[in-house]
Amino acid sequence: AQTVTQSQPEMSVQEAETVTLSCTYDTSESDYYLFWYKQPPSRQMILVIRQEAYKQQNATENRFSVNFQKAAKSFSLKISDSQLGDAAMYFCAYRNSRYFGNEKLTFGTGTRLTIIP
Amino acid sequence: EAQVTQNPRYLITVTGKKLTVTCSQNMNHEYMSWYRQDPGLGLRQIYYSMNVEVTDKGDVPEGYKVSRKEKRNFPLILESPSPNQTSLYFCASPPGEGTDNTEAFFGQGTRLTVV
C-alpha cells in the first residue's frame, strides 16, 4: 500500500518570503501522480499543483513549484513571494496512474502554513 | 460549471440516529468517492464507486454504507452514528478513465458532530 508522509505539522513564513513544504511517499509503482492540495479556512479542497511521475521536469504554477525527486520519493512544494492568502492547510497526495480500479487519493497528514505580515 | 454538491454542510446529531449525507455531481463522471478528514490523520477513503450499482470499501468503511442508484448521486449513510464518526466528510469525483485530466473535484465538505 502507498503511504504519504508530511513531517512538518506547522510552518510559518514572513510575507513575501519563500517557504518549502516537505512530502515523502512510498510506493512500488513506477507510474503515478502526485498532488498538492490547499485547504483554506473555508474547508474547500483546492488543487495547487500536480506532477506526473514519468515527467522529469518539475511542475510549476505561478508562484508554486515542486521539487520532484523520484528516486528519493520526495515531492516538496515551494511557495515564492508568500502572500496572506496562502495561509492554509496543505496536503500532499498520491494516486496510481492506472485508470482501471480504485482512483483513490492517498493523503499525507497535512502542514498548516501561517503567513506572518 | 463543474460541481460536486454535498449537503448538509453542518450536522449535529445524537448517537444512534440514522443520517444521510448527500453528494451529487454534474459532470457525468463514473467514479465517486467519500473521504473523512481527521486532525493528524489527513483524509482517508471510506467508500468508492466505479459506476452505477458498483461500490466497494475504502480504508475506513466500518459504520458507513453507500449506494449508487444513479450516476450523479452517491449518498453516504450512517445507520447508527457514534461519536467516533465525528469528522469532516468530503465527496470527490475525478474524471476517471479515458482522460488525461486527473483533478478530483471535491464537494464543500460536511462537518458532522455526533453527541
CSV table of C-alpha atoms in Angstrom, one decimal:
chain,number,residue,atom,x,y,z
A,1,ALA,CA,0.0,0.0,0.0
A,2,GLN,CA,1.1,3.5,-0.7
A,3,THR,CA,1.9,5.9,2.1
A,4,VAL,CA,2.4,9.7,2.1
A,5,THR,CA,4.3,11.4,4.9
A,6,GLN,CA,4.4,15.1,5.8
A,7,SER,CA,6.8,15.6,8.6
A,8,GLN,CA,6.0,19.3,9.3
A,9,PRO,CA,2.7,19.7,11.1
A,10,GLU,CA,3.1,23.5,11.1
A,11,MET,CA,5.2,26.1,9.4
A,12,SER,CA,5.3,29.8,9.2
A,13,VAL,CA,6.9,32.3,6.8
A,14,GLN,CA,7.2,36.0,6.5
A,15,GLU,CA,5.0,37.6,3.9
A,16,ALA,CA,6.9,37.9,0.5
A,17,GLU,CA,9.4,35.3,1.6
A,18,THR,CA,9.8,31.8,0.2
A,19,VAL,CA,8.8,28.6,2.1
A,20,THR,CA,9.2,24.9,1.2
A,21,LEU,CA,6.8,22.2,2.4
A,22,SER,CA,8.1,18.7,2.5
A,23,CYS,CA,6.5,15.4,1.4
A,24,THR,CA,7.8,11.9,1.0
A,25,TYR,CA,5.9,8.9,-0.2
A,26,ASP,CA,6.3,5.2,-0.6
A,27,THR,CA,5.1,3.1,-3.5
A,28,SER,CA,6.2,0.1,-5.6
A,29,GLU,CA,4.6,1.6,-8.7
A,30,SER,CA,6.6,3.3,-11.4
A,31,ASP,CA,3.8,5.4,-12.8
A,32,TYR,CA,1.7,7.6,-10.6
A,33,TYR,CA,0.6,11.2,-9.9
A,34,LEU,CA,1.4,13.5,-7.0
A,35,PHE,CA,-0.6,16.5,-5.9
A,36,TRP,CA,-0.5,19.4,-3.5
A,37,TYR,CA,-3.9,20.5,-2.3
A,38,LYS,CA,-4.6,23.7,-0.3
A,39,GLN,CA,-7.4,23.8,2.3
A,40,PRO,CA,-8.2,27.3,3.5
A,41,PRO,CA,-10.5,28.0,6.5
A,42,SER,CA,-13.4,27.6,4.1
A,43,ARG,CA,-12.5,23.9,4.1
A,44,GLN,CA,-12.6,23.8,0.3
A,45,MET,CA,-10.0,21.4,-1.2
A,46,ILE,CA,-8.2,23.3,-3.9
A,47,LEU,CA,-5.7,21.7,-6.3
A,48,VAL,CA,-2.5,23.7,-6.2
A,49,ILE,CA,-0.2,21.6,-8.5
A,50,ARG,CA,0.2,18.2,-9.9
A,51,GLN,CA,3.2,16.1,-11.1
A,52,GLU,CA,3.2,13.1,-13.3
A,53,ALA,CA,5.9,10.6,-12.2
A,54,TYR,CA,7.0,9.9,-15.8
A,55,LYS,CA,7.9,13.6,-16.3
A,56,GLN,CA,11.3,14.6,-15.2
A,57,GLN,CA,10.5,18.3,-15.4
A,58,ASN,CA,9.3,19.8,-12.2
A,59,ALA,CA,5.8,21.2,-12.4
A,60,THR,CA,5.3,25.0,-11.9
A,61,GLU,CA,2.1,27.1,-11.4
A,62,ASN,CA,2.9,30.8,-11.0
A,63,ARG,CA,4.4,31.2,-7.5
A,64,PHE,CA,4.1,27.5,-6.8
A,65,SER,CA,6.7,24.9,-7.9
A,66,VAL,CA,7.7,21.4,-6.8
A,67,ASN,CA,11.0,19.6,-6.4
A,68,PHE,CA,10.2,16.1,-7.5
A,69,GLN,CA,12.9,13.5,-6.7
A,70,LYS,CA,11.6,10.2,-8.0
A,71,ALA,CA,14.5,8.0,-6.7
A,72,ALA,CA,14.3,9.6,-3.3
A,73,LYS,CA,10.4,9.5,-3.4
A,74,SER,CA,10.3,13.1,-2.4
A,75,PHE,CA,7.9,15.8,-3.5
A,76,SER,CA,8.3,19.2,-1.9
A,77,LEU,CA,6.3,22.3,-2.6
A,78,LYS,CA,8.0,25.7,-2.8
A,79,ILE,CA,5.9,28.8,-2.4
A,80,SER,CA,7.6,32.0,-3.6
A,81,ASP,CA,6.7,35.5,-2.6
A,82,SER,CA,4.3,34.3,0.1
A,83,GLN,CA,1.0,36.1,0.4
A,84,LEU,CA,-1.5,36.3,3.2
A,85,GLY,CA,-4.0,34.3,1.1
A,86,ASP,CA,-1.5,31.4,1.1
A,87,ALA,CA,-2.3,30.7,4.7
A,88,ALA,CA,-4.0,27.3,4.8
A,89,MET,CA,-3.5,23.6,5.5
A,90,TYR,CA,-1.6,22.0,2.7
A,91,PHE,CA,-2.0,18.3,1.8
A,92,CYS,CA,0.3,16.2,-0.3
A,93,ALA,CA,-1.4,13.4,-2.1
A,94,TYR,CA,-0.6,10.4,-4.3
A,95,ARG,CA,-2.6,8.5,-6.9
A,96,ASN,CA,-1.8,5.5,-9.0
A,97,SER,CA,-1.9,6.2,-12.7
A,98,ARG,CA,-4.0,3.2,-13.7
A,99,TYR,CA,-7.5,4.1,-14.6
A,100,PHE,CA,-9.0,0.7,-14.0
A,101,GLY,CA,-9.8,0.3,-10.4
A,102,ASN,CA,-10.0,2.5,-7.3
A,103,GLU,CA,-8.8,6.0,-8.1
A,104,LYS,CA,-8.0,6.6,-4.5
A,105,LEU,CA,-6.1,9.6,-3.4
A,106,THR,CA,-3.7,8.8,-0.5
A,107,PHE,CA,-3.1,11.9,1.6
A,108,GLY,CA,-0.5,13.0,4.0
A,109,THR,CA,-1.4,14.4,7.4
A,110,GLY,CA,-1.1,18.0,6.3
A,111,THR,CA,1.1,21.0,7.0
A,112,ARG,CA,-0.6,24.2,8.4
A,113,LEU,CA,1.1,27.2,6.9
A,114,THR,CA,0.9,30.6,8.6
A,115,ILE,CA,1.9,33.8,6.9
A,116,ILE,CA,3.4,36.5,9.1
A,117,PRO,CA,2.6,40.0,7.9
B,1,GLU,CA,-20.0,24.9,-14.0
B,2,ALA,CA,-18.5,21.6,-13.0
B,3,GLN,CA,-19.6,20.9,-9.4
B,4,VAL,CA,-19.8,18.3,-6.6
B,5,THR,CA,-22.5,19.3,-4.2
B,6,GLN,CA,-22.7,18.0,-0.7
B,7,ASN,CA,-25.5,18.5,1.8
B,8,PRO,CA,-25.7,19.4,4.6
B,9,ARG,CA,-22.6,21.5,5.3
B,10,TYR,CA,-23.0,21.2,9.0
B,11,LEU,CA,-24.8,18.5,11.0
B,12,ILE,CA,-25.1,17.8,14.7
B,13,THR,CA,-26.9,14.5,15.6
B,14,VAL,CA,-27.2,12.1,18.5
B,15,THR,CA,-25.7,8.7,18.8
B,16,GLY,CA,-27.8,6.0,17.0
B,17,LYS,CA,-29.9,8.3,14.9
B,18,LYS,CA,-29.6,7.3,11.3
B,19,LEU,CA,-28.5,10.1,8.9
B,20,THR,CA,-27.6,10.5,5.2
B,21,VAL,CA,-25.2,13.0,3.7
B,22,THR,CA,-25.9,13.6,0.0
B,23,CYS,CA,-23.4,14.1,-2.8
B,24,SER,CA,-24.3,15.0,-6.4
B,25,GLN,CA,-22.0,15.7,-9.4
B,26,ASN,CA,-23.0,17.3,-12.7
B,27,MET,CA,-20.0,16.1,-14.7
B,28,ASN,CA,-21.3,12.6,-15.7
B,29,HIS,CA,-18.3,11.1,-14.0
B,30,GLU,CA,-18.4,7.3,-13.4
B,31,TYR,CA,-16.2,7.4,-10.3
B,32,MET,CA,-17.1,8.9,-7.0
B,33,SER,CA,-15.6,8.6,-3.6
B,34,TRP,CA,-16.1,9.5,0.1
B,35,TYR,CA,-13.3,10.6,2.4
B,36,ARG,CA,-13.2,11.6,6.1
B,37,GLN,CA,-10.7,14.2,7.4
B,38,ASP,CA,-9.5,14.0,11.0
B,39,PRO,CA,-6.7,16.1,12.7
B,40,GLY,CA,-3.4,14.4,12.4
B,41,LEU,CA,-4.7,11.8,10.0
B,42,GLY,CA,-5.3,13.7,6.8
B,43,LEU,CA,-8.1,12.4,4.5
B,44,ARG,CA,-8.9,8.7,4.4
B,45,GLN,CA,-11.1,7.0,1.9
B,46,ILE,CA,-14.3,5.5,3.2
B,47,TYR,CA,-16.1,4.0,0.1
B,48,TYR,CA,-15.9,4.5,-3.6
B,49,SER,CA,-18.0,3.7,-6.6
B,50,MET,CA,-16.8,3.0,-10.1
B,51,ASN,CA,-20.2,3.2,-11.7
B,52,VAL,CA,-23.9,2.7,-11.0
B,53,GLU,CA,-24.5,-0.2,-8.7
B,54,VAL,CA,-20.7,-0.8,-8.3
B,55,THR,CA,-19.4,0.2,-4.9
B,56,ASP,CA,-16.5,-1.0,-2.7
B,57,LYS,CA,-14.9,-0.4,0.6
B,58,GLY,CA,-12.0,2.0,1.1
B,59,ASP,CA,-9.7,2.2,4.0
B,60,VAL,CA,-12.1,3.0,6.8
B,61,PRO,CA,-15.6,1.7,5.9
B,62,GLU,CA,-16.8,0.5,9.3
B,63,GLY,CA,-20.0,2.1,10.3
B,64,TYR,CA,-20.8,3.5,6.9
B,65,LYS,CA,-22.9,2.5,3.9
B,66,VAL,CA,-23.3,3.9,0.4
B,67,SER,CA,-25.5,3.4,-2.6
B,68,ARG,CA,-25.2,4.3,-6.3
B,69,LYS,CA,-28.5,4.0,-7.9
B,70,GLU,CA,-27.8,6.7,-10.5
B,71,LYS,CA,-24.7,8.2,-11.9
B,72,ARG,CA,-24.9,11.6,-10.4
B,73,ASN,CA,-25.7,10.7,-6.8
B,74,PHE,CA,-23.6,8.9,-4.2
B,75,PRO,CA,-25.0,9.3,-0.7
B,76,LEU,CA,-23.2,8.3,2.5
B,77,ILE,CA,-25.3,6.6,5.1
B,78,LEU,CA,-24.6,6.3,8.8
B,79,GLU,CA,-27.1,3.7,10.1
B,80,SER,CA,-26.2,4.2,13.8
B,81,PRO,CA,-23.8,7.1,14.2
B,82,SER,CA,-21.3,7.0,17.1
B,83,PRO,CA,-19.1,9.8,18.5
B,84,ASN,CA,-16.0,8.4,16.8
B,85,GLN,CA,-17.7,9.3,13.5
B,86,THR,CA,-17.5,13.0,14.3
B,87,SER,CA,-15.4,14.3,11.4
B,88,LEU,CA,-15.2,16.4,8.3
B,89,TYR,CA,-16.5,14.5,5.3
B,90,PHE,CA,-15.7,15.1,1.6
B,91,CYS,CA,-17.2,13.7,-1.5
B,92,ALA,CA,-14.9,13.6,-4.5
B,93,SER,CA,-15.2,12.8,-8.2
B,94,PRO,CA,-12.3,12.7,-10.6
B,95,PRO,CA,-12.9,12.4,-14.4
B,96,GLY,CA,-11.5,8.9,-14.4
B,97,GLU,CA,-10.9,6.6,-17.3
B,98,GLY,CA,-10.2,7.9,-20.8
B,99,THR,CA,-9.0,11.3,-19.9
B,100,ASP,CA,-5.7,13.0,-19.1
B,101,ASN,CA,-7.3,15.2,-16.5
B,102,THR,CA,-6.5,13.9,-13.1
B,103,GLU,CA,-8.0,16.6,-11.0
B,104,ALA,CA,-10.5,15.4,-8.5
B,105,PHE,CA,-13.4,17.7,-7.9
B,106,PHE,CA,-14.3,17.9,-4.2
B,107,GLY,CA,-17.6,18.8,-2.5
B,108,GLN,CA,-17.7,21.7,0.0
B,109,GLY,CA,-17.4,19.3,3.0
B,110,THR,CA,-19.8,18.3,5.7
B,111,ARG,CA,-18.9,18.9,9.3
B,112,LEU,CA,-20.6,16.1,11.3
B,113,THR,CA,-20.8,16.1,15.1
B,114,VAL,CA,-22.2,13.0,16.9
B,115,VAL,CA,-23.1,13.6,20.5
